[in-house]
Short mmCIF file of C-alpha atoms in Angstrom, two decimals:
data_model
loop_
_atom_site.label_atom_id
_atom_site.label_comp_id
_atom_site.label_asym_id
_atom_site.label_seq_id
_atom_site.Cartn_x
_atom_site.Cartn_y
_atom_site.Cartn_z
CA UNK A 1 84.66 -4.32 59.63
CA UNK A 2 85.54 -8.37 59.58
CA UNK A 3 85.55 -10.28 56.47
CA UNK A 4 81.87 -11.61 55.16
CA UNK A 5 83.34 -14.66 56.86
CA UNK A 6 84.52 -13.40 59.82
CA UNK A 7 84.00 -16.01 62.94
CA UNK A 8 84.04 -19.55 60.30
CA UNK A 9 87.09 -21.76 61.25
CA UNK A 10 88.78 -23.92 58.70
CA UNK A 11 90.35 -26.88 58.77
CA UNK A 12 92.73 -27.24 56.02
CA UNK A 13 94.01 -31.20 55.19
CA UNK A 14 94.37 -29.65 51.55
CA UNK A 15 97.54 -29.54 49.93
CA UNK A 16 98.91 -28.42 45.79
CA UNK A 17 96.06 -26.40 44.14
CA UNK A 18 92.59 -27.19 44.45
CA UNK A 19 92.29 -27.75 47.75
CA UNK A 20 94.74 -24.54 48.68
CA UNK A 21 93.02 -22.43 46.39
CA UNK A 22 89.32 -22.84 47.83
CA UNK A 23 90.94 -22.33 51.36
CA UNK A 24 92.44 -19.15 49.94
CA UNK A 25 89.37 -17.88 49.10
CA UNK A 26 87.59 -18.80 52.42
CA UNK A 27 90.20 -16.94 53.84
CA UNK A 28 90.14 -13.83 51.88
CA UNK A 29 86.89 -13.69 53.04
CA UNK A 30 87.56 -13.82 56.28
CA UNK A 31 87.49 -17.26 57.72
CA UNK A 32 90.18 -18.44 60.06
CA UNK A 33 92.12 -20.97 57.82
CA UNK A 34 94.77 -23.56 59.77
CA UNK A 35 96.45 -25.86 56.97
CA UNK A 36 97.53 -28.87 58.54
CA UNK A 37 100.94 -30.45 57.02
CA UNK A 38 103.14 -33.00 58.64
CA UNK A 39 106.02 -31.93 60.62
CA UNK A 40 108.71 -30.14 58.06
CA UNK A 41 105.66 -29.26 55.63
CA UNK A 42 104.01 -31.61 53.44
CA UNK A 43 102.77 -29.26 50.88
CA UNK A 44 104.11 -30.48 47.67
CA UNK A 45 104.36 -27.12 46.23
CA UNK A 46 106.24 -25.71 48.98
CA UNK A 47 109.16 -27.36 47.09
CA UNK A 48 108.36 -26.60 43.49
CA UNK A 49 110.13 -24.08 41.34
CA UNK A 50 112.01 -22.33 40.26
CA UNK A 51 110.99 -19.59 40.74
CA UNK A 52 111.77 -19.36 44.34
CA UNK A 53 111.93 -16.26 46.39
CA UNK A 54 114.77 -16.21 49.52
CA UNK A 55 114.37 -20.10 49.20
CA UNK A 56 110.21 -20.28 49.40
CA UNK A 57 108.35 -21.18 46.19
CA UNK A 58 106.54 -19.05 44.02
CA UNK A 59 103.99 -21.76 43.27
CA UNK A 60 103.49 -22.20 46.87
CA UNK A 61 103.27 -18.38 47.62
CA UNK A 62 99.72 -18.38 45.18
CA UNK A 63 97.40 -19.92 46.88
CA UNK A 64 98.23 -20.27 50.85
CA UNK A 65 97.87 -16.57 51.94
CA UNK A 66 95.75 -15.72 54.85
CA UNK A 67 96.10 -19.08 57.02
CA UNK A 68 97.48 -20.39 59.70
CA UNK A 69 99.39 -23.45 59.82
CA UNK A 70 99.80 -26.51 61.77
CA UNK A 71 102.06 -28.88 61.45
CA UNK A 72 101.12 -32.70 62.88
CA UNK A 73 101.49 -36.52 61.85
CA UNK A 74 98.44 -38.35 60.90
CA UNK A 75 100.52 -41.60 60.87
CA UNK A 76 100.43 -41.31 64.13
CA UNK A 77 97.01 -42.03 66.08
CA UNK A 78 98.36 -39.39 69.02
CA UNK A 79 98.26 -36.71 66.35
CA UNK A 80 95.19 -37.56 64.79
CA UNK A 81 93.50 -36.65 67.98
CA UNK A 82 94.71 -33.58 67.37
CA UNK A 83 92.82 -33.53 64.53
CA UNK A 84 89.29 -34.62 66.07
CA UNK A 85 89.95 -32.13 68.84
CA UNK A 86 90.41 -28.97 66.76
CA UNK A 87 87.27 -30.41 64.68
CA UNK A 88 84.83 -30.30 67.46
CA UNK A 89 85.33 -26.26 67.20
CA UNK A 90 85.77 -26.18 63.61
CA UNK A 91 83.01 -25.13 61.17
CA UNK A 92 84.34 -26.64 57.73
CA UNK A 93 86.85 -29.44 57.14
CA UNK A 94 88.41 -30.07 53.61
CA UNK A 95 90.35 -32.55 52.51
CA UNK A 96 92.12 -33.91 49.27
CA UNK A 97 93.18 -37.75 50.68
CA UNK A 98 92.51 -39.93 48.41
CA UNK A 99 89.42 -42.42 48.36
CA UNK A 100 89.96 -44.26 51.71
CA UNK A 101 92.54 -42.41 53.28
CA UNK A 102 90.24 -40.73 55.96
CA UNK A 103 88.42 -43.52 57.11
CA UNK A 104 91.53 -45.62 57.93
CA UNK A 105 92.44 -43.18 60.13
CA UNK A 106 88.96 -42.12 61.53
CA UNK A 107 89.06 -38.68 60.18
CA UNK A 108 85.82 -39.11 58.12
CA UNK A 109 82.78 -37.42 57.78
CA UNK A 110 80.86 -40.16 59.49
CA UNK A 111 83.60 -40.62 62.45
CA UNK A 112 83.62 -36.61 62.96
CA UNK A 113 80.15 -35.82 62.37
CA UNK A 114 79.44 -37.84 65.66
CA UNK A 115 81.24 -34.97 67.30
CA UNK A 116 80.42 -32.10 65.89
CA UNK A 117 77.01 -32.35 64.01
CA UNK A 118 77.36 -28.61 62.74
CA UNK A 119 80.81 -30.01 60.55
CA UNK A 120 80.82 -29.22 56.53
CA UNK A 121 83.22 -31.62 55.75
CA UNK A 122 84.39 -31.53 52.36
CA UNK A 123 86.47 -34.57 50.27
CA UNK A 124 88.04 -33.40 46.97
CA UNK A 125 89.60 -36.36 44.85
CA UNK A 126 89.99 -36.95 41.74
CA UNK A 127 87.09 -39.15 40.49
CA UNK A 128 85.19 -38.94 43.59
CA UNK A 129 84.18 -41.41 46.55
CA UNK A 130 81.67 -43.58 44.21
CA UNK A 131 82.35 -45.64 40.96
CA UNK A 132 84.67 -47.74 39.38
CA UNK A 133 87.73 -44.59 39.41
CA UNK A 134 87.19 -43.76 42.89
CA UNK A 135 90.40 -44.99 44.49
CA UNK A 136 92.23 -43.81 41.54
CA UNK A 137 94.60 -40.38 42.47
CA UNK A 138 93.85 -37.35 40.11
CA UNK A 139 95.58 -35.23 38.75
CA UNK A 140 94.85 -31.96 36.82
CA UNK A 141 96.97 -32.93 33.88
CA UNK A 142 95.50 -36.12 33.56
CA UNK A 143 91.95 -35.28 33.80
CA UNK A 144 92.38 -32.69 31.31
CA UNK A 145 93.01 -35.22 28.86
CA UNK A 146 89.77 -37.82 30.27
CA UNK A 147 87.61 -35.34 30.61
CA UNK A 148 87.70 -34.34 26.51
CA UNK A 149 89.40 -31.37 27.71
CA UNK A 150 92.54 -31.53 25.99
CA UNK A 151 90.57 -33.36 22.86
CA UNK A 152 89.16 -29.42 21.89
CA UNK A 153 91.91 -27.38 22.70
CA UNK A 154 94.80 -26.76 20.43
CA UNK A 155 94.35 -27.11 16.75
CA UNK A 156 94.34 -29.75 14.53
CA UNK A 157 98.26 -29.14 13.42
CA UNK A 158 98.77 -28.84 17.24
CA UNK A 159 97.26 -32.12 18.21
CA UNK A 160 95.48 -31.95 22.21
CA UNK A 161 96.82 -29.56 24.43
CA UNK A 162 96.54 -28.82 27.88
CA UNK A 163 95.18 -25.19 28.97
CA UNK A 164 97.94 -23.01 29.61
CA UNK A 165 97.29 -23.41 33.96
CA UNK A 166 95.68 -25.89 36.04
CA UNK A 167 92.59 -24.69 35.24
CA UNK A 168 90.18 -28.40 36.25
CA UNK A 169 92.17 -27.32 40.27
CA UNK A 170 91.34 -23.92 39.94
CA UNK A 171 87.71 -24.97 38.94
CA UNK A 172 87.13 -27.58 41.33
CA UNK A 173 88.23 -25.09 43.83
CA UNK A 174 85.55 -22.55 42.78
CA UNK A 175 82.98 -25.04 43.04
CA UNK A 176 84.57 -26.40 46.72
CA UNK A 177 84.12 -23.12 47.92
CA UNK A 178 80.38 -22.43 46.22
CA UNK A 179 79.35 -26.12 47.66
CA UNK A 180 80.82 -24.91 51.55
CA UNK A 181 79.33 -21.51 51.53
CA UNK A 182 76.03 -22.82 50.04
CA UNK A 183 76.37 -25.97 53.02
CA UNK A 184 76.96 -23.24 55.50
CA UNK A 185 73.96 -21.15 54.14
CA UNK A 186 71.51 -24.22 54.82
CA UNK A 187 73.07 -25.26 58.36
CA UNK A 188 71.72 -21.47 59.30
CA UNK A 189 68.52 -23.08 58.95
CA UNK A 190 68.81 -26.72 59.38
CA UNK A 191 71.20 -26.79 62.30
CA UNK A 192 73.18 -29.66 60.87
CA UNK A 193 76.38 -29.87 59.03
CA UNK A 194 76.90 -32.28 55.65
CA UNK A 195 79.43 -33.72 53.37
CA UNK A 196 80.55 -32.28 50.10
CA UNK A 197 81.91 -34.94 47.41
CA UNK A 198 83.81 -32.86 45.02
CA UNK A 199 86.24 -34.60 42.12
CA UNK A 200 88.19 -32.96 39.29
CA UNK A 201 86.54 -35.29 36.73
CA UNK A 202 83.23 -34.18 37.58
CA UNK A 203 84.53 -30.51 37.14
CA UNK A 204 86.23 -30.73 34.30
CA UNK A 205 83.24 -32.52 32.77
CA UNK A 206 80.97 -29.55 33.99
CA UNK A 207 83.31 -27.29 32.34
CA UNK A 208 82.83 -28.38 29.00
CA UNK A 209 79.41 -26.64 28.90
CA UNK A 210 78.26 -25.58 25.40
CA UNK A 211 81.01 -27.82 23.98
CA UNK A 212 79.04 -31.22 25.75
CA UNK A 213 75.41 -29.45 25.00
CA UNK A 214 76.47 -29.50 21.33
CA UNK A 215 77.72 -33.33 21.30
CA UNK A 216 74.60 -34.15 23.56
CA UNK A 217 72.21 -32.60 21.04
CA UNK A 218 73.79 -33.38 17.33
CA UNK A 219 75.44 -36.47 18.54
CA UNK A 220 78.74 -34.89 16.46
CA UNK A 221 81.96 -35.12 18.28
CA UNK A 222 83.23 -31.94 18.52
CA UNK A 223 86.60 -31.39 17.07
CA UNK A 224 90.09 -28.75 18.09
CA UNK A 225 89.16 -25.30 16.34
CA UNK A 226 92.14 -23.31 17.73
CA UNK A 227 90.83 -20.00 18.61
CA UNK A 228 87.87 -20.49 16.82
CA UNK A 229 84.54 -20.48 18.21
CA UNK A 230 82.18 -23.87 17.50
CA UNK A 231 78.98 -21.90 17.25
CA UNK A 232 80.00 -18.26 16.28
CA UNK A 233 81.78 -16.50 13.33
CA UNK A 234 84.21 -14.22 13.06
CA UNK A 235 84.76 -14.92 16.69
CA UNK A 236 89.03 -15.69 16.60
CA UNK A 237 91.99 -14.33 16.42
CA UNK A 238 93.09 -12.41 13.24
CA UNK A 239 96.55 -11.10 11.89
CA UNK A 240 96.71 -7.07 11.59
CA UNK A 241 99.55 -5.14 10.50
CA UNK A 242 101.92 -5.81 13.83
CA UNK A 243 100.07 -8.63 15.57
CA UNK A 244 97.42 -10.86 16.72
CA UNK A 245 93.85 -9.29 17.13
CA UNK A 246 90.69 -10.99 18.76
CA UNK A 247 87.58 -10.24 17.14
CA UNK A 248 84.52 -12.00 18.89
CA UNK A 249 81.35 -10.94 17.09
CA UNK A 250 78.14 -12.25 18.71
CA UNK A 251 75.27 -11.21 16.11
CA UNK A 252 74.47 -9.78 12.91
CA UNK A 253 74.16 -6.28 14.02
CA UNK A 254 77.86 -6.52 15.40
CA UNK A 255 78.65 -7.94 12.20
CA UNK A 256 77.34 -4.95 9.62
CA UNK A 257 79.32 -2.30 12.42
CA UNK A 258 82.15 -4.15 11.87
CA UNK A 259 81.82 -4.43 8.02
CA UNK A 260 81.35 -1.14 8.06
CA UNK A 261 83.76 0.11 9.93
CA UNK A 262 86.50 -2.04 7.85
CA UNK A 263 85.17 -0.61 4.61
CA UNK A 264 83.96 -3.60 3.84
CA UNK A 265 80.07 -2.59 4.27
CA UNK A 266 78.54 -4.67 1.09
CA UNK A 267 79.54 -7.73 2.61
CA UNK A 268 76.99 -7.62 5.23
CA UNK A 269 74.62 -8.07 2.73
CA UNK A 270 76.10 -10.85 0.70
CA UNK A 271 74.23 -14.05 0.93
CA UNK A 272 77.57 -15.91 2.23
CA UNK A 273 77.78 -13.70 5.34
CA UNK A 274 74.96 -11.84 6.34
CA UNK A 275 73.50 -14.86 9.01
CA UNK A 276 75.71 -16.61 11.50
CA UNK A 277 74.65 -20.13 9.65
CA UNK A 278 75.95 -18.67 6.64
CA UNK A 279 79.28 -16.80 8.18
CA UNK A 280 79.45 -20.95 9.56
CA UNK A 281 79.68 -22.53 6.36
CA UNK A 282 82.09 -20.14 4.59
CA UNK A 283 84.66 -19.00 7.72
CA UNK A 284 87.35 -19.92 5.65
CA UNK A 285 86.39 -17.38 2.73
CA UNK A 286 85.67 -14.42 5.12
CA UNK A 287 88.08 -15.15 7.14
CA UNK A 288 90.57 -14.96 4.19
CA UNK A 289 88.68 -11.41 3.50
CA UNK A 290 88.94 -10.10 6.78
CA UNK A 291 92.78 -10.15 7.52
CA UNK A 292 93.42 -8.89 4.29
CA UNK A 293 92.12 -6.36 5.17
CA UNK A 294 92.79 -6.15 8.56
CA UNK A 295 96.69 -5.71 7.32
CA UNK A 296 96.17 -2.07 6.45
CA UNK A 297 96.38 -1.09 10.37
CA UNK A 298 98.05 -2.12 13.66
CA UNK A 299 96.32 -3.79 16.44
CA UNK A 300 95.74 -0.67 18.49
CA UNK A 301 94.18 1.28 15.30
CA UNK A 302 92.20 -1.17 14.77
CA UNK A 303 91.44 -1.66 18.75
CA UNK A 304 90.66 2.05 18.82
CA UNK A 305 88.03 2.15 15.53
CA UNK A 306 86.56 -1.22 16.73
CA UNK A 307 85.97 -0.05 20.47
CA UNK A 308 84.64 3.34 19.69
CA UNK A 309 81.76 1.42 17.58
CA UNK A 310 81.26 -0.93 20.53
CA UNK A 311 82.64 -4.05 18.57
CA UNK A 312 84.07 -6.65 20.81
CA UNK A 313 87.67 -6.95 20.49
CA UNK A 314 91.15 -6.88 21.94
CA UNK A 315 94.99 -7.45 22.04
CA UNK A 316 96.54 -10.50 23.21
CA UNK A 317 98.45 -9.79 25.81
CA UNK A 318 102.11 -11.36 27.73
CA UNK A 319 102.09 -11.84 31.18
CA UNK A 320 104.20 -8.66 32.23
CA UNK A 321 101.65 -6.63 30.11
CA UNK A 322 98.77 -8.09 32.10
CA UNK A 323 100.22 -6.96 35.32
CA UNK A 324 101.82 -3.03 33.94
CA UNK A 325 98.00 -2.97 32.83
CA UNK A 326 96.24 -0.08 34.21
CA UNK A 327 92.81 -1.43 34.73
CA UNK A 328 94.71 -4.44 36.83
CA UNK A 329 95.82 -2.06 38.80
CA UNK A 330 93.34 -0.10 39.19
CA UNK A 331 91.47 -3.07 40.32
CA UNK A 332 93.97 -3.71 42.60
CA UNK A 333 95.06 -7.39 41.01
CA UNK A 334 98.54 -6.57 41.91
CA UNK A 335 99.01 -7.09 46.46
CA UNK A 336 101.97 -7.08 48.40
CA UNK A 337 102.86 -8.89 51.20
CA UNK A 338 105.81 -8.98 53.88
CA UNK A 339 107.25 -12.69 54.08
CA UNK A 340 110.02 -13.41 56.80
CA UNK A 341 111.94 -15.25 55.25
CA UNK A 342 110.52 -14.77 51.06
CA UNK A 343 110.85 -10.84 52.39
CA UNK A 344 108.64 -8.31 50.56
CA UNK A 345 106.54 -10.74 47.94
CA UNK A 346 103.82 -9.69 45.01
CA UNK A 347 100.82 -11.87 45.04
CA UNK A 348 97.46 -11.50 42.58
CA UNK A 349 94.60 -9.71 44.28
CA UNK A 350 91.74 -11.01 44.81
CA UNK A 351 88.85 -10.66 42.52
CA UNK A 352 86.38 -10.60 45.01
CA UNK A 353 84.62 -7.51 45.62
CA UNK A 354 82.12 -6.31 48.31
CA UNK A 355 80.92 -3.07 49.66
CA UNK A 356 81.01 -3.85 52.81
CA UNK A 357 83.04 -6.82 53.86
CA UNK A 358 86.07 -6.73 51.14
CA UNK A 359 88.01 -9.17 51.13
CA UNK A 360 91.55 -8.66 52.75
CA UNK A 361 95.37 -9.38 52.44
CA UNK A 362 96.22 -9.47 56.14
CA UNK A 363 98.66 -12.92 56.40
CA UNK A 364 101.66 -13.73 54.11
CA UNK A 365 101.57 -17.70 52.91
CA UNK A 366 102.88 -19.52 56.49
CA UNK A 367 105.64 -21.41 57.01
CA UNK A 368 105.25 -25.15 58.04
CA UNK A 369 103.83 -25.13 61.19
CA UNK A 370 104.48 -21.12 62.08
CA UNK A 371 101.69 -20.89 64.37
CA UNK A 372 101.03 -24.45 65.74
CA UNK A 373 101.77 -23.45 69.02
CA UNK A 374 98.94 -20.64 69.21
CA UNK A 375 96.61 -23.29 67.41
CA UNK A 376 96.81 -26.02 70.16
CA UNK A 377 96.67 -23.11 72.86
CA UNK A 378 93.55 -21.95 71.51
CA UNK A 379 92.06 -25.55 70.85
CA UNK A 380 93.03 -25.85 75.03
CA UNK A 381 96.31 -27.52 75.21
CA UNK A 382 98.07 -26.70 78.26
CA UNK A 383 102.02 -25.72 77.95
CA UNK A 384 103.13 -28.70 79.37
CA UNK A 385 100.74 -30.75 76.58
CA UNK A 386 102.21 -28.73 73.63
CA UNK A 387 105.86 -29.11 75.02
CA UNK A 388 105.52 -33.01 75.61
CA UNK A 389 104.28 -33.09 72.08
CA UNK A 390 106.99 -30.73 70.42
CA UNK A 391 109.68 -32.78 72.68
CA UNK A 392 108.49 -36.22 71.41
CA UNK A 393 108.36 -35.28 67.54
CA UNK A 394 104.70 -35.02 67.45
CA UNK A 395 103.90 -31.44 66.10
#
């Protein structure tokens, strides 16, 4: 059976992570993906590393799977018709141009829509295409640190720090691909295709969540807790006898199990502890209490007690121990696939599920411009078109 996407075609003008990653999971899904680069590839990441594999980078490798790629100019007005040709077939467009970029070259949503009314044409940029930032470039980095990001994470020895991956590009391509499925969904009834304005900033803003609702409502700026949670307590990371432990305790029933199971059961009574608002105001006392005592054991005796009493808790683990993991696995978050010239190369799974219409690994990450040739065939080029072209430096 096809992918739940199965018969959508793609156009890719998307290049790094956010853009890449939301035509990933299109993809996965099923859709027929081309990524467009200039001539040579213009996919930054193609050239980032180390780590590169047989010469082809590792950062590239994680998010270009299952596409088809295309390599033409947009400088030049001969390829952009390209462009407008294989968009009267396509289904979705993305792009991540900045501000401006598409309607000097007549590659907008207004200049495409005219000839193919059914387009979802999606623009991800930094701030997005309205107010003052909008022809601004974004980056993930950056907007980490506008968006109050940075401000909460870290501690206050620490001073801001970035999350440990792009996360505002891996967000932003979540939402791309929510906002195209969901403008998909509504063409099915409407007929009509529309534009998507994504930006990281807006993202990243979104992301904040419980962190923004608690500014919005005291008014308090909210300050770097390190591991600690704003609203919740003992909810951290604690020292045991070998190692870190994470002990994230929602409610005061969790709270007299895990008292209890510590030894530590009269404490769930004291006045200092037994609420959440109380456990607030004194974290520093219990949390002095609780690694004390949490030195008596390892992390995987306490991990074992803890688990079999249904407290929430768990190890903090490396990178290689994530992927020797047996659940990962088991959940099949560990793919291969065979790269010509990368050879045999591991990828992360997807974590898409469905019963019916799974998501597959059926393409390894393409080279620049690996299947142009079947692309323009398809899209009706003659042989004598696509030669004239190749001959004159155009694809």
């Amino acid at each position: 059976m096809g992918g739940a996407l199965e018969g959508v075609k793609v156009l890719d003008l998307t290049r790094v992570l956010a853009g890449p990653y939301c035509t990933m999971i299109l993809a996965d899904l099923g859709a027929d993906v081309i990524k467009v680069e200039a001539p040579g590839g213009s996919d930054e990441t193609r050239f980032w590393g180390p780590p590169f594999q047989n010469g082809v980078s590792a950062y590239y490798l994680c998010a270009n799977r299952n596409k088809r790629s295309i390599t033409v100019n947009l400088k030049s007005e001969e390829d952009r018709e390209i462009i407008r040709i294989l968009a009267k077939e396509a289904d979705v467009l993305i792009h991540n141009f900045k501000t401006g970029s598409m309607e000097k070259w007549q590659l907008d949503y207004d200049s495409l829509q005219k000839i193919n009314s059914r387009l979802v044409y999606c623009s991800i940029t930094g701030f997005g295409e309205t107010g003052p930032y909008r022809y601004l470039p974004g980056y993930d980095f950056i907007i980490q640190g506008m968006s109050g990001l940075m401000s909460i994470t870290g501690s206050e020895e620490s001073g801001p720090m970035k999350i440990g991956v792009a996360m505002v590009d891996i967000l932003t391509g979540l939402y791309s691909v929510i906002s195209i499925e969901a403008a998909l969904l509504e063409r099915g009834r409407s007929g009509k295709g529309q534009k998507i304005d994504l930006s990281l900033m807006d993202t990243a803003v979104s992301s904040l969540a419980n962190v923004a609702s608690n500014y919005l409502i005291s008014g308090k700026v909210p300050r770097r807790l390190g591991n600690d949670h704003p609203n919740i307590v003992p909810y951290s990371k604690f020292k045991a006898l070998d190692g870190d432990i994470i002990i994230a305790v929602g409610n005061n029933r969790q709270f007299a199990t895990l008292c209890e199971v510590m030894g530590l059961s009269e404490m769930a009574m004291d006045a200092r502890f037994c609420t959440n608002v109380a456990r607030m105001e004194n974290k520093l006392e219990l949390t002095r209490i609780l690694e004390y005592q949490l030195q008596l054991k390892t992390v995987n005796e306490w991990i074992k007690l803890f688990s079999e009493k249904n407290i929430p808790c768990g190890p903090i683990h490396t990178i290689d121990q994530v992927f020797e993991h047996p659940q990962v696995l088991a959940r099949d978050m560990v793919v291969q696939v065979e790269h010509p010239e990368a050879g045999m190369v591991k990828l992360v799974g997807s974590p898409v599920k469905l019963s019916r219409t799974n998501t597959k690994i059926e393409r390894h990450p393409p080279m620049a411009g690996e299947h142009t040739w079947e692309i323009l065939q398809e899209a009706g080029f003659s042989f004598e078109e696509i030669t004239y072209f190749k001959e004159n430096n155009i694809i």
